[in-house]
Coordinates of C-alpha atoms and ligand atoms in Angstrom, one line a residue:
X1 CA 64.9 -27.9 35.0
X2 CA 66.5 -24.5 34.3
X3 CA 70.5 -24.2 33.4
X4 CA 70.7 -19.9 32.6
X5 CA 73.0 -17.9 31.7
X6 CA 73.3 -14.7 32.7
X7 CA 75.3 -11.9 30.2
X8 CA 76.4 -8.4 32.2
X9 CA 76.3 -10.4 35.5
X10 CA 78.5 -7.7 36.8
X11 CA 76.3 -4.9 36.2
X12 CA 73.7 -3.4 37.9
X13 CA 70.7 -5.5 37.3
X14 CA 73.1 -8.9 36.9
X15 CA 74.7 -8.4 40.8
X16 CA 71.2 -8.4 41.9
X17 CA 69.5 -10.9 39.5
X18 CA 72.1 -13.7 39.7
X19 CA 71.4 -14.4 43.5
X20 CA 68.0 -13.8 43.1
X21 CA 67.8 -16.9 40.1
X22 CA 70.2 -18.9 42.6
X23 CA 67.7 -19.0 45.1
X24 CA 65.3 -20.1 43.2
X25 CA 67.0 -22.5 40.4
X26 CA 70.2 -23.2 42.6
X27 CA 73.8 -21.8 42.6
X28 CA 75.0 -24.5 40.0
X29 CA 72.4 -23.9 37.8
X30 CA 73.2 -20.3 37.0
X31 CA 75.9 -19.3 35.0
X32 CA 77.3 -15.8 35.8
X33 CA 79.0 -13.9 33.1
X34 CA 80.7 -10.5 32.5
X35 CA 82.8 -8.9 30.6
X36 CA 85.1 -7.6 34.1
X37 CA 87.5 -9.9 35.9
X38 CA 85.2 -11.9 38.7
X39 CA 84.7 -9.3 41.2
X40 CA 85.4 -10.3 45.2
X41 CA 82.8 -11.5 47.3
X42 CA 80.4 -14.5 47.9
X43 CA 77.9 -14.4 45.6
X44 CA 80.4 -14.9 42.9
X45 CA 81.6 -17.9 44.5
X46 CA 78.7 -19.6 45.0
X47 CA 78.3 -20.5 41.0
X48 CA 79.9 -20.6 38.2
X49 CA 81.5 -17.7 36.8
X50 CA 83.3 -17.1 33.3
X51 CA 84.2 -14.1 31.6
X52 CA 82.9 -13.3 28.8
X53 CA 83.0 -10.6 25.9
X54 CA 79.1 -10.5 24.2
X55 CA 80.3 -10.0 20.8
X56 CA 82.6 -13.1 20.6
X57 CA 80.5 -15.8 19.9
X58 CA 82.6 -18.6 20.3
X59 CA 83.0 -18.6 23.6
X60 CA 79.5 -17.7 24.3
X61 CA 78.6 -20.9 22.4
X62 CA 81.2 -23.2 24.1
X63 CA 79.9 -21.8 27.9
X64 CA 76.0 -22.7 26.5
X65 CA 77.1 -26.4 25.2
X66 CA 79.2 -26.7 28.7
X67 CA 76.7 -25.9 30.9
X68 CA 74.2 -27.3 28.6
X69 CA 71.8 -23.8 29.1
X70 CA 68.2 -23.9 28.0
X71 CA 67.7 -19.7 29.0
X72 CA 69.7 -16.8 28.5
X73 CA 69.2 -13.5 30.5
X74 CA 70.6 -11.1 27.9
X75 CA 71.8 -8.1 30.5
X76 CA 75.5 -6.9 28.8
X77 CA 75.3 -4.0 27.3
X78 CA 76.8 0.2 27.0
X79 CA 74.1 2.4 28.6
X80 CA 72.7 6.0 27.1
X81 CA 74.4 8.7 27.8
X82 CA 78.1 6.4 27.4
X83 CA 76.4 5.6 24.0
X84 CA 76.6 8.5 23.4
X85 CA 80.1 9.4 23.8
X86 CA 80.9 6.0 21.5
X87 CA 78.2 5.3 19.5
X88 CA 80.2 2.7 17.7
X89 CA 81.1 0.5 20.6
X90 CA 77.7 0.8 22.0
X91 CA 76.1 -0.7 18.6
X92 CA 78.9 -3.4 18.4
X93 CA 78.2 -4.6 21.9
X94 CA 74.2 -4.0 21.9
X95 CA 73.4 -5.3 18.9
X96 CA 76.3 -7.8 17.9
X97 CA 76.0 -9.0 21.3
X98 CA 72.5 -9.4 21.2
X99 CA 72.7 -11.2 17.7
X100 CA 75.2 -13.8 19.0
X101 CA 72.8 -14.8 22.0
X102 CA 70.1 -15.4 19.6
X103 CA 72.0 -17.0 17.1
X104 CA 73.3 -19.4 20.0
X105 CA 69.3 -19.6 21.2
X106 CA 68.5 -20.8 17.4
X107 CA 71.2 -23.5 17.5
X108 CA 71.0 -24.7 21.1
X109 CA 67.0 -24.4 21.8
X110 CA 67.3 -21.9 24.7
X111 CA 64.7 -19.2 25.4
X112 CA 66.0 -15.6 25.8
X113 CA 64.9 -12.5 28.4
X114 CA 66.1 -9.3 26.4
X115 CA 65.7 -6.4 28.2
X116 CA 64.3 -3.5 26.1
X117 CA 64.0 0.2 27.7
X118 CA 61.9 3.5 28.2
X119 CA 64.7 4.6 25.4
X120 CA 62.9 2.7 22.6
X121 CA 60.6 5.7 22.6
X122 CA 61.5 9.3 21.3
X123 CA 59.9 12.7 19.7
X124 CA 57.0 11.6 18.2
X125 CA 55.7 9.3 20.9
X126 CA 53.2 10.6 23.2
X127 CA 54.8 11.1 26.6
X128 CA 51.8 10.1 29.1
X129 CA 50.6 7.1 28.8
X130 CA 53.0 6.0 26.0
X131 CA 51.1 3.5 24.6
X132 CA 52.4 -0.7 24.1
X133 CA 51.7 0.1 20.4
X134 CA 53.0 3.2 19.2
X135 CA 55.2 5.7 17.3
X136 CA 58.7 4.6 17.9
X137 CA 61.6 6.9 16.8
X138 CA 64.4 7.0 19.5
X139 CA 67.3 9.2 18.9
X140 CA 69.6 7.6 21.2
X141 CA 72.2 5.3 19.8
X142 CA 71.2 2.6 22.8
X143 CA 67.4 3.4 22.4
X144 CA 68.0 2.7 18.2
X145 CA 69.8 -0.5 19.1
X146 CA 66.9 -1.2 21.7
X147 CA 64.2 -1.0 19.4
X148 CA 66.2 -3.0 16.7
X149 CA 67.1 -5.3 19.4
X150 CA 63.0 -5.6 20.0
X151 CA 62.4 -6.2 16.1
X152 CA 65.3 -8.6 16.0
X153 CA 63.8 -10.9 19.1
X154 CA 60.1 -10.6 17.3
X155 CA 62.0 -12.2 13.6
X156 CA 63.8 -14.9 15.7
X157 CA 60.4 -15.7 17.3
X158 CA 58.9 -15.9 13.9
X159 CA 61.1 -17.0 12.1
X160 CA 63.1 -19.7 14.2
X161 CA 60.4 -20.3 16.9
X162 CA 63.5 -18.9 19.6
X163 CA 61.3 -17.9 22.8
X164 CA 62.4 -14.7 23.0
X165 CA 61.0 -12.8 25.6
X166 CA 61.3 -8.6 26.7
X167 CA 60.5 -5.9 28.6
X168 CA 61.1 -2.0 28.5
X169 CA 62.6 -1.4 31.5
X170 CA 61.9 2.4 33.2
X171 CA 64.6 3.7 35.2
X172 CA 66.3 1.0 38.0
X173 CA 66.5 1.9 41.5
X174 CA 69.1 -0.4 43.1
X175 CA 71.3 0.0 46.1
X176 CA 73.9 -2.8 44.8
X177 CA 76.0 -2.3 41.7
X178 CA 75.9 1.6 40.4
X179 CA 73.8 1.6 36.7
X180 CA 76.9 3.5 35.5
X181 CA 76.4 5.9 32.4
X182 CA 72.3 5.9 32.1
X183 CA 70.1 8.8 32.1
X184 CA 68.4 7.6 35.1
X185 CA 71.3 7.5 37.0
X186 CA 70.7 10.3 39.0
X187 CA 67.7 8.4 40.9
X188 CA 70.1 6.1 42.5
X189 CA 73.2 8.6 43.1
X190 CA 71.0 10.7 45.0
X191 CA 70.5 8.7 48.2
X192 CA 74.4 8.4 48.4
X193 CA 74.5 11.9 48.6
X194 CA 71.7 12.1 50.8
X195 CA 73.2 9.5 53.0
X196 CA 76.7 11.3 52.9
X197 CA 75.0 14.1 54.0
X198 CA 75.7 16.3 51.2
X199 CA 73.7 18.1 48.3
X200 CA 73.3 16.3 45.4
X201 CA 74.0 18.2 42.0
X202 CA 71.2 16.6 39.5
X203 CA 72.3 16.7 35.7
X204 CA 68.7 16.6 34.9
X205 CA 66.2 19.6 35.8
X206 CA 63.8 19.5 38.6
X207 CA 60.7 18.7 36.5
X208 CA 61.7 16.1 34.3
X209 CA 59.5 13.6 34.8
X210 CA 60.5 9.9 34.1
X211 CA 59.5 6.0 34.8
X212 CA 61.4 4.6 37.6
X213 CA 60.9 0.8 39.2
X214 CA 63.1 -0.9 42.5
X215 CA 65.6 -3.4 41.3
X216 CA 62.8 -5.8 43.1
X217 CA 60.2 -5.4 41.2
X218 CA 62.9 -5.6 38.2
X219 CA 63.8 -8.9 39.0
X220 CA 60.2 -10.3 39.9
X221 CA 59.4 -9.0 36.8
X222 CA 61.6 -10.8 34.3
X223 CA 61.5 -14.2 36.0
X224 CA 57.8 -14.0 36.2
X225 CA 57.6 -13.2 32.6
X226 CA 59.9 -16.2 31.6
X227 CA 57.9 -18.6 33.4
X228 CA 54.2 -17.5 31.8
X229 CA 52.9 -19.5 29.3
X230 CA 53.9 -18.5 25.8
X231 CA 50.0 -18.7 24.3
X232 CA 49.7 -15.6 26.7
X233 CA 52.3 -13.9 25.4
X234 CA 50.7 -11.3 22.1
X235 CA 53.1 -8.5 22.9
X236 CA 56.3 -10.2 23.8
X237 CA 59.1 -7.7 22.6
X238 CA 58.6 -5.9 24.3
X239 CA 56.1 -4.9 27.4
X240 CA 56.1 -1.5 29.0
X241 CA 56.9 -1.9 32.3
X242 CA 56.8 0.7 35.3
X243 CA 56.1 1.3 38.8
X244 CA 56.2 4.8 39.3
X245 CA 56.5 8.3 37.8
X246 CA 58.8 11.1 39.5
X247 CA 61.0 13.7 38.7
X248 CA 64.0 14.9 40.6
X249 CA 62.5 17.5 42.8
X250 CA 59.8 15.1 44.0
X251 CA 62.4 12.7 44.8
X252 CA 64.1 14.6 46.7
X253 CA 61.1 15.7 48.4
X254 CA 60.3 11.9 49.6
X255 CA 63.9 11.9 50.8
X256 CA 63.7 15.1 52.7
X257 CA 60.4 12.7 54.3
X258 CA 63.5 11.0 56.0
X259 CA 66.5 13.4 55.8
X260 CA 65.1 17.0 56.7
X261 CA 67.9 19.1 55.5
X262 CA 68.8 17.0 52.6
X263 CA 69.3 19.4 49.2
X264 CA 69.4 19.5 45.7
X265 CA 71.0 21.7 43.5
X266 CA 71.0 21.7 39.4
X267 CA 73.8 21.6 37.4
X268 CA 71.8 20.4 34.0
X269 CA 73.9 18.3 31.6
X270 CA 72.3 19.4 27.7
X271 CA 72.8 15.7 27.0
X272 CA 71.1 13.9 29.2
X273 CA 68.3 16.5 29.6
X274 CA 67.6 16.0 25.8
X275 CA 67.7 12.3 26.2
X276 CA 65.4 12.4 29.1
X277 CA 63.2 14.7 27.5
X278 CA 62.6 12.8 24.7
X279 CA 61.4 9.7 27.0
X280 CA 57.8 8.8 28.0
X281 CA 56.6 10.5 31.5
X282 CA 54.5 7.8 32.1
X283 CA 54.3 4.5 30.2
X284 CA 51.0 2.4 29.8
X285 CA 51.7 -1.0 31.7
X286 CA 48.4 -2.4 30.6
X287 CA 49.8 -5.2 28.4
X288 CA 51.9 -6.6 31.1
X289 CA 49.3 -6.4 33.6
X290 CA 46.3 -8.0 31.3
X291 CA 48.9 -10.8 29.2
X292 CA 51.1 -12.3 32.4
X293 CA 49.6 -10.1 35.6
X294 CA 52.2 -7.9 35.9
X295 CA 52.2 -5.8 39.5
X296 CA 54.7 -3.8 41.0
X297 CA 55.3 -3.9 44.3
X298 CA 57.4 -0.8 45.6
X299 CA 55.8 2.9 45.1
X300 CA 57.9 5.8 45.6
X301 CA 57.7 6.1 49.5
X302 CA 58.6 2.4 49.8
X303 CA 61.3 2.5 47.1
X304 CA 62.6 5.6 49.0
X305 CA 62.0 3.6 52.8
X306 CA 64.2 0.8 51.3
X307 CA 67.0 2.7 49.7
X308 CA 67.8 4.6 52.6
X309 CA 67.6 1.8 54.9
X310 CA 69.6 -0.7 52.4
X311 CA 71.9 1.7 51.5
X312 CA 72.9 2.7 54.9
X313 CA 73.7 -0.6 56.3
X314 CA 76.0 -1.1 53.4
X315 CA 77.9 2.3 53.5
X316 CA 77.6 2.1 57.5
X317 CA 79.7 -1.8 57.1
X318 CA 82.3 -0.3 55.1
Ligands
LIG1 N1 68.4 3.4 32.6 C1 68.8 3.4 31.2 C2 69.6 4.6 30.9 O1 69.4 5.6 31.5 C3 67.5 3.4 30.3 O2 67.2 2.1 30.0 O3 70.4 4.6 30.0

């Protein structure tokens, strides 16, 4: 039986993937933590809840040895283009705080899900069809601390027998909790304008091309890969993992599919553009699909069908 513990359960994949473990594990089972007060509403309620800094250690070990937690979903942590405005706090948290829940996973004997990015890749790696196996020099202070964070998860493997278990995430289309300082941002800010019935000024320009998945498939993804057996595992951290390629003007394009008069205007940010820029296109998901049958289950059109009908129920309550 499972007792996890989720880190950065108040961001955007953690309000989605603490329910979704609920349902399947139960509510007691699943520990929610974040580094925010608890916010309102039910699914916080349901479980248990503590707060939790990632780079203190202490209390980190004292909520595993409470709740006596065999997996760790390793979600906390400062986002690109923030990084970039505070390199230093985004290494303390991403990689101190990644450290601690594998030191903790060494002592205690629980398995970890780290989740790696599209931003472990930079100039150098081929953009279409990024390889699993490839060059590897991100630029990024988040992508430097992904990659490391990959490494690190491999030596604990090794060395410690930790099962320590990743994916690179693309982009993450969700219509709960806002991502909140990523590069891919944009792909989920859009249908609020679009919904709002205003333009939507993009920071990124109208061709840039980048991996995107729906927080459904997101979710699917890491419990399924948590639950294969380890012998299938060659490639464990970390898998390329995407379900679609698009770039902002084809987005909008599928939401105009829905919202005739919806527009989009450019207002390109040099930051973000660079960062995007030096991300893959289009990554190879071969690994995933041929070591633990990975398959997405939301294209673009179905990504787009959900957000705009999600999305409006929720804005249309308030
Ligand atoms: N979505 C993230 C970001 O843009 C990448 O993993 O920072």
């Amino acid at each position: 039986m499972s007792n996890i513990l989720v880190t950065g359960g108040t961001g955007q994949i953690g309000t989605e993937l603490i329910p979704f473990l609920r349902a399947r594990y139960g509510n007691e089972r699943v520990v929610a933590t974040g580094h925010r007060k608890k916010p309102g509403g039910e699914i916080w309620e349901v479980g248990p809840f503590a707060g939790l800094d990632v780079r203190d250690s202490v209390t980190l070990a004292e909520l595993v040895s409470r709740y006596h937690v065999d997996t760790i979903y390793h979600l906390a942590g400062v986002l690109s283009a923030v990084g970039e405005d505070n390199p230093q706090l985004a290494w303390d948290v991403n990689m101190n705080g990644l450290y601690n829940v594998l030191e903790v996973s060494r002592t205690h004997g629980c398995a970890v899900f780290f989740p790696s990015s599209i931003a472990a890749f930079g100039p150098g790696s081929p953009l279409d069809n990024t390889p699993q196996v490839t060059v590897q020099r991100p630029q990024t202070i988040y992508g430097i601390a992904k990659l490391s964070g990959e490494l690190l998860c491999d030596y604990y493997h090794h060395h410690y027998g930790v099962d320590a278990r990743g994916v690179r995430y693309p982009g993450l289309i969700s219509h709960q909790a806002l991502p909140g300082g990523g590069t891919t941002d944009y792909a989920v800010e859009i249908f609020y304008a679009a919904l709002r019935g205003e333009s939507y000024c993009c920071p990124l320009a109208a061709d840039t091309a980048l991996d995107m998945m729906y927080m459904d498939d997101a979710l699917r993804a890491a419990v399924e890969l948590m639950a294969v057996e380890p012998d299938r595992l060659k490639h464990r951290n970390a898998y390329n993992l995407t379900a679609m390629s698009f770039s902002p003007e084809i987005l909008a394009q599928a939401i105009r599919a829905h919202i005739p008069d919806f527009s989009i205007e450019y207002d390109v940010d040099p930051v973000r553009q660079a960062i995007a820029d030096s991300w893959p296109n289009r990554m190879d998901d071969g690994a995933a699909r041929a070591e633990w049958g990975w398959r997405p289950a939301y294209d673009l059109e179905a990504t787009v069908a959900i957000m705009l009908r999600k999305l409006s129920e929720r804005l249309g309550s308030r």
